C-alpha positions in Angstrom: 6.6 15.8 39.3 7.8 14.0 36.2 10.1 16.1 34.0 9.0 17.0 30.5 11.7 15.0 28.7 11.4 12.3 26.0 12.7 8.7 26.6 15.3 9.1 23.8 17.2 12.2 23.0 20.6 13.2 21.5 23.7 13.3 23.7 24.4 16.7 25.4 20.7 17.8 25.8 19.2 17.6 29.3 16.9 20.6 29.6 13.1 20.0 30.0 10.9 20.6 27.0 8.5 23.5 27.1 4.7 23.4 26.5 3.4 26.1 24.2 0.3 27.0 22.3 0.8 25.9 18.7 0.3 29.4 17.4 3.1 30.7 19.6 5.4 29.0 17.2 3.8 30.3 14.0 4.2 33.7 12.5 1.7 33.3 9.7 -0.6 30.7 8.0 -1.0 30.7 4.3 -4.5 29.5 3.6 -6.3 30.0 0.3 -9.4 28.0 1.4 -12.1 28.2 -1.2 -10.0 29.7 -3.9 -10.4 28.2 -7.4 -9.3 29.3 -10.9 -12.9 29.8 -12.0 -13.6 32.2 -9.1 -10.6 34.2 -10.4 -12.0 34.1 -14.0 -9.3 31.7 -15.1 -8.6 28.0 -15.5 -6.0 25.3 -15.0 -3.3 24.7 -17.7 -1.7 21.5 -19.0 1.7 22.7 -17.7 3.2 25.4 -15.6 3.2 25.6 -11.8 2.0 22.5 -10.0 -0.9 23.0 -7.6 -0.4 21.4 -4.2 -3.7 20.0 -2.8 -4.9 17.5 -0.2 -4.6 14.8 -2.8 -1.0 15.2 -3.8 0.4 16.3 -0.5 1.2 12.9 1.1 2.7 12.1 4.4 6.3 13.0 4.1 6.4 13.8 0.4 4.6 15.3 -2.6 3.2 13.0 -5.3 3.2 15.1 -8.5 1.2 12.4 -10.4 -1.8 12.6 -8.1 -4.5 15.2 -8.9 -2.0 17.0 -11.1 -3.3 20.5 -11.9 -1.1 23.3 -13.3 -1.3 27.1 -13.4 0.3 29.4 -16.0 2.3 32.5 -15.0 -0.8 34.8 -15.0 -2.7 32.5 -12.7 0.3 32.0 -10.4 0.9 35.7 -10.1 -2.7 36.4 -9.3 -3.1 33.4 -6.9 0.1 33.5 -4.9 0.8 37.3 -5.0 3.2 38.1 -2.2 2.8 34.7 -0.5 5.2 32.5 -2.5 6.2 29.2 -0.9 9.8 28.4 -0.1 11.9 25.3 0.2 11.4 23.4 3.5 8.2 25.2 4.4 5.8 22.8 6.1 2.5 21.9 4.4 -0.5 20.5 6.2 -3.7 19.0 4.8 -6.8 20.2 6.7 -9.3 17.7 5.4 -10.0 14.8 3.0 -7.5 13.6 4.2 -6.8 15.6 7.3 -3.3 15.6 8.8 -0.9 14.8 6.0 2.4 16.7 6.5 5.1 17.4 3.8 7.6 20.0 3.2 8.1 22.2 0.0 10.8 20.1 -1.8 12.6 22.9 -3.7 12.5 26.5 -4.7 10.4 25.8 -7.8 7.2 27.8 -7.5 4.0 26.0 -6.5 0.4 27.0 -6.2 -1.2 26.3 -2.8 -4.6 24.8 -3.6 -7.6 23.1 -2.0 -7.6 21.9 1.7 -3.8 22.5 2.2 -2.2 25.2 4.3 1.5 26.3 4.7 3.1 27.5 7.9 5.5 30.5 8.2 7.4 29.7 11.5 8.9 31.9 14.0 12.5 31.0 13.3 13.6 31.9 16.9 11.0 29.4 18.3 10.9 26.4 16.0 12.6 25.0 12.9 10.7 23.8 9.8 12.2 20.3 10.0 11.2 19.9 13.6 7.7 21.2 13.0 7.2 18.7 10.1 8.1 15.8 12.4 6.3 17.1 15.5 3.0 17.3 13.5 3.4 13.6 12.8 4.3 12.5 16.3 1.6 10.2 18.0 0.6 12.9 20.5 0.1 15.6 17.9 -1.9 13.1 15.6 -4.1 12.2 18.5 -4.7 15.7 19.7 -5.4 17.1 16.2 -7.8 14.2 15.6 -9.7 15.1 18.8 -9.9 18.8 17.6 -11.1 17.8 14.2 -14.8 18.2 13.3 -17.1 17.0 10.6 -18.8 13.7 9.6 -17.1 11.1 7.4 -14.6 13.7 6.2 -13.0 15.0 9.4 -11.3 18.4 9.1 -9.3 20.9 11.3 -9.7 24.7 11.1 -7.5 27.5 12.2 -9.8 28.0 15.1 -9.2 24.3 16.1 -5.4 24.8 15.7 -5.6 27.8 18.1 -6.5 25.2 20.8 -3.6 22.9 19.9 -0.9 22.6 22.5 2.7 21.5 21.7 5.6 20.3 23.8 9.1 20.9 22.3 12.7 21.7 23.2 13.6 25.3 23.7 17.0 24.7 22.3 16.9 25.1 18.5 20.0 23.0 18.0 18.1 20.0 19.6 15.2 20.7 17.3 17.5 20.8 14.3 19.1 17.4 15.2 15.7 15.8 15.7 14.4 17.3 12.4 17.5 16.2 10.4 17.4 12.7 11.9 13.8 12.1 10.8 14.4 13.8 7.5 17.1 11.4 6.7 15.0 8.5 7.8 12.2 9.7 5.5 14.7 9.9 2.6 15.7 6.3 3.3 12.1 5.2 3.4 11.3 7.1 0.2 14.2 5.4 -1.5 13.1 1.9 -0.6 9.5 2.8 -1.6 10.8 4.0 -5.0 12.8 0.8 -5.5 9.7 -1.3 -4.6 7.4 0.7 -6.9 9.9 0.3 -9.8 10.0 -3.4 -9.2 6.3 -3.6 -9.1 6.1 -1.5 -12.3 8.7 -3.8 -13.9 6.7 -6.9 -13.1 3.5 -5.3 -14.4 5.2 -4.5 -17.7 6.5 -8.1 -18.0 3.1 -9.5 -17.2 1.6 -7.3 -20.0 4.3 -8.1 -22.6 5.1 -11.7 -21.9 1.6 -13.0 -22.5 0.0 -12.7 -26.0 -2.3 -9.8 -26.7 -5.8 -10.5 -28.1 -5.6 -11.9 -31.6 -1.8 -12.7 -31.3 -0.3 -16.1 -31.1 3.0 -15.1 -29.4 3.9 -12.5 -26.8 5.8 -9.3 -27.5 8.7 -10.3 -25.3 10.0 -13.9 -24.9 13.2 -15.7 -24.0 15.7 -16.5 -26.8 15.5 -19.9 -28.2 11.6 -20.0 -28.2 9.9 -19.3 -31.5 6.9 -21.6 -31.7 3.4 -20.3 -31.5 1.7 -20.7 -28.2 -0.9 -23.6 -28.1 -4.6 -23.2 -27.7 -6.0 -25.2 -24.8 -9.0 -25.2 -22.5 -8.3 -23.8 -19.1 -9.1 -27.2 -17.6 -6.3 -28.7 -19.7 -3.8 -27.1 -17.3 -5.4 -28.9 -14.3 -5.4 -32.2 -12.6 -8.0 -34.3 -14.5 -9.5 -35.6 -11.3 -9.5 -32.6 -9.0 -8.8 -29.6 -11.2 -11.1 -27.1 -9.4 -13.0 -27.5 -6.2 -14.9 -25.0 -4.0 -14.9 -25.4 -0.2 -17.9 -26.8 1.6 -20.7 -24.5 2.5 -21.1 -23.1 6.0 -23.5 -25.8 7.0 -20.7 -28.4 6.7 -18.6 -26.4 9.2 -21.1 -25.6 12.0 -19.7 -24.2 15.2 -20.1 -27.4 17.0 -17.3 -28.8 14.9 -14.9 -26.1 16.0 -12.7 -26.9 19.0 -10.2 -24.8 21.0 -7.2 -27.1 20.2 -6.6 -29.6 17.5 -4.1 -30.9 14.9 -6.7 -30.1 12.2 -7.6 -26.5 11.0 -9.7 -24.6 8.6 -8.2 -22.3 5.9 -10.0 -19.2 5.0 -10.2 -16.4 2.4 -7.6 -14.4 4.3 -5.0 -17.0 3.6 -5.3 -16.4 -0.1 -5.6 -12.6 0.2 -2.6 -12.2 2.4 -0.6 -15.1 1.2 -0.3 -16.1 4.9 -1.1 -19.6 6.3 -1.8 -18.8 10.0 -5.2 -20.1 11.0 -7.9 -19.1 13.4 -10.1 -22.2 13.7 -9.5 -25.8 14.6 -11.8 -28.7 13.9 -12.2 -32.2 15.2 -10.4 -35.1 13.5 -13.9 -36.7 12.8 -14.9 -33.6 10.9 -11.6 -33.5 9.1 -12.0 -37.2 8.0 -15.5 -36.5 6.8 -14.3 -33.5 4.7 -11.0 -35.0 3.6 -11.7 -34.4 -0.1 -11.4 -30.6 0.8 -7.9 -31.1 2.4 -5.5 -28.4 1.4 -2.0 -29.6 0.6 1.4 -28.1 -0.3 1.6 -27.0 -4.0 -2.2 -26.6 -4.3 -3.4 -23.1 -5.3 -6.2 -21.3 -3.5 -8.2 -18.3 -4.8 -10.5 -16.0 -2.8 -14.0 -16.5 -4.1 -16.0 -13.9 -2.1 -15.6 -10.3 -1.0 -12.1 -9.5 -2.1 -12.1 -12.0 -4.9 -9.6 -13.3 -7.4 -6.5 -13.2 -5.1 -4.5 -16.4 -5.6 -1.8 -18.0 -3.5 0.5 -21.0 -3.8 0.2 -23.3 -0.7 3.7 -23.7 0.8 5.3 -26.7 2.5 4.9 -27.1 6.3 1.3 -26.1 6.6 -1.0 -27.8 9.2 -3.4 -30.4 7.9 -6.7 -28.8 7.3 -9.7 -28.2 5.0 -10.5 -25.0 3.1 -13.9 -23.2 3.6 -16.6 -22.0 1.3 -14.9 -18.7 0.5 -12.0 -20.5 -1.2 -11.5 -22.2 -4.5 -8.7 -24.7 -4.9 -6.8 -25.5 -8.0 -4.7 -28.6 -8.6 -2.6 -28.4 -11.7 -1.1 -31.1 -13.9 2.6 -30.7 -13.3 3.6 -32.6 -16.4 2.2 -29.8 -18.6 1.9 -26.8 -16.3 4.7 -25.1 -14.4 3.5 -24.0 -10.9 5.3 -20.6 -10.9 4.0 -19.9 -14.4 0.5 -20.8 -13.4 0.3 -18.4 -10.5 1.6 -15.5 -12.5 -0.8 -16.4 -15.4 -3.8 -16.2 -13.0 -2.5 -13.0 -11.4 -2.0 -11.3 -14.8 -4.4 -8.3 -15.4 -6.2 -9.9 -18.4 -6.9 -13.1 -16.4 -8.1 -11.2 -13.3 -10.4 -9.1 -15.4 -11.8 -12.3 -17.0 -12.2 -14.1 -13.7 -13.9 -11.2 -12.0 -15.7 -9.7 -15.0 -14.2 -6.5 -13.8 -15.5 -3.4 -15.7 -13.5 -0.1 -15.4 -15.4 2.3 -13.3 -17.7 -0.4 -11.8 -17.9 -0.9 -8.1 -19.3 -4.5 -8.6 -17.0 -7.4 -9.0 -18.4 -10.9 -9.6 -16.4 -14.1 -9.8 -17.2 -16.0 -13.0 -18.6 -19.6 -12.3 -15.7 -22.1 -12.3 -17.7 -24.3 -14.7 -17.4 -21.6 -17.3 -13.7 -20.9 -16.5 -12.9 -24.6 -17.2 -14.1 -24.1 -20.8 -12.1 -21.0 -21.6 -9.7 -21.3 -24.5 -6.3 -19.9 -23.5 -2.9 -19.7 -25.1 -0.1 -21.7 -23.4 3.6 -22.0 -24.2 5.4 -25.4 -23.9 6.5 -26.4 -20.4 10.2 -25.3 -20.9 9.2 -21.7 -21.8 6.7 -21.8 -18.9 9.6 -22.7 -16.6 11.7 -19.9 -17.8 8.9 -17.4 -17.3 8.2 -18.8 -13.9 11.8 -18.5 -12.8 11.9 -14.9 -13.8 8.7 -13.9 -12.0 9.8 -15.8 -8.9 13.1 -13.8 -8.8 11.2 -10.5 -9.2 8.6 -11.6 -6.5 11.5 -12.5 -4.1 13.1 -9.0 -4.6 9.7 -7.3 -4.1 9.2 -9.3 -0.9 12.7 -8.3 0.3 12.2 -4.6 -0.3 8.7 -4.8 1.3 10.2 -6.3 4.4 12.9 -3.7 4.5 10.3 -0.9 4.0 8.1 -2.3 6.8 11.0 -2.5 9.2 12.0 1.1 8.4 8.5 2.3 9.0 8.3 0.4 12.2 11.6 1.8 13.3 10.3 5.3 12.5 7.1 4.7 14.5 9.2 3.6 17.5 11.4 6.7 17.3 8.3 9.0 17.0 6.9 7.5 20.2 10.2 7.6 22.1 11.6 11.0 20.9 8.5 13.1 21.6 6.5 13.8 24.7 
């Protein structure tokens, strides 16, 4: 028989892990299912004690900005009477979404609200930190998912949890080491996530303040040495006069018989613009490429998604394979003598342009791309090329930092996934 031991464990621990029913580790579950302020003859406040719900208990942390509801002292005393939460206590969302796990971050008081429960552990059986990690291990996630019930919004009940089986070390010191290891890893991930979010917020702020507001001739923030009003031009004035905007050929021009298993010529699709990635799935014959050569995609072109997830724009890098773009893409060629490429891509990505391009209405689920013939005639404000270049350089630096932090964050999350698989049974 194979021993119940994980592939990776801390030095000095060799005993087999033990299988137990989940409830054998738990002294009590705090569950206020169905409780609302109105049922208690009260209401939420604008400040006070934060309510923890399935919307602000995320995986590994609490997001106080999401679904922020507060209770005053009177509501807190009546709601939580005798069942106050403590620092480190494990929180678990039972549905919508099901399975998010976090720990109470401090000894500030919180109200336990909708679709979230808290566990009081048997301290001689399991530690809070280990429980928080164990519930996020692949085996636990899969088993809890199999025990969940419901339609589109899956949920897990206390009755379901009574069938949940766990495998864990008997030695509390080993549990503590595992819990502390993942807690530190989570802190590192959260730190990188905050840095990434701050950079994205910084860029968003610059995009809002470095382009003129409606009715203004200059932006709120600009580089020193630039004082002239921005010039009014038609959008097509930024583009190559011969091939400014072109949409890819319709599907009939790329029938399946033109696709081949291997070729030096490829088809670029909407996903290349959405994900800013130039890997391809389809190859075409040289004959078809020659026929459609006016749709060839070249380095320094811009492509924008024109169907489904629309309005995403990407700058085509050097080193791509020769190929044509399909009907879901729109290609822009700019006039480099009057338009800086880095400036152009940030200009199109700015919120005001995205809303104009997609006719996006707040609260509407429908997004439609504006016809390119109409876009060409738009009157826009544009700075001189030197100011464009300065702006482009700034945004490129920010984008490079964002990409760097995103890569680091992805690597840390991948590392954590690997440890969760190898350090649990």
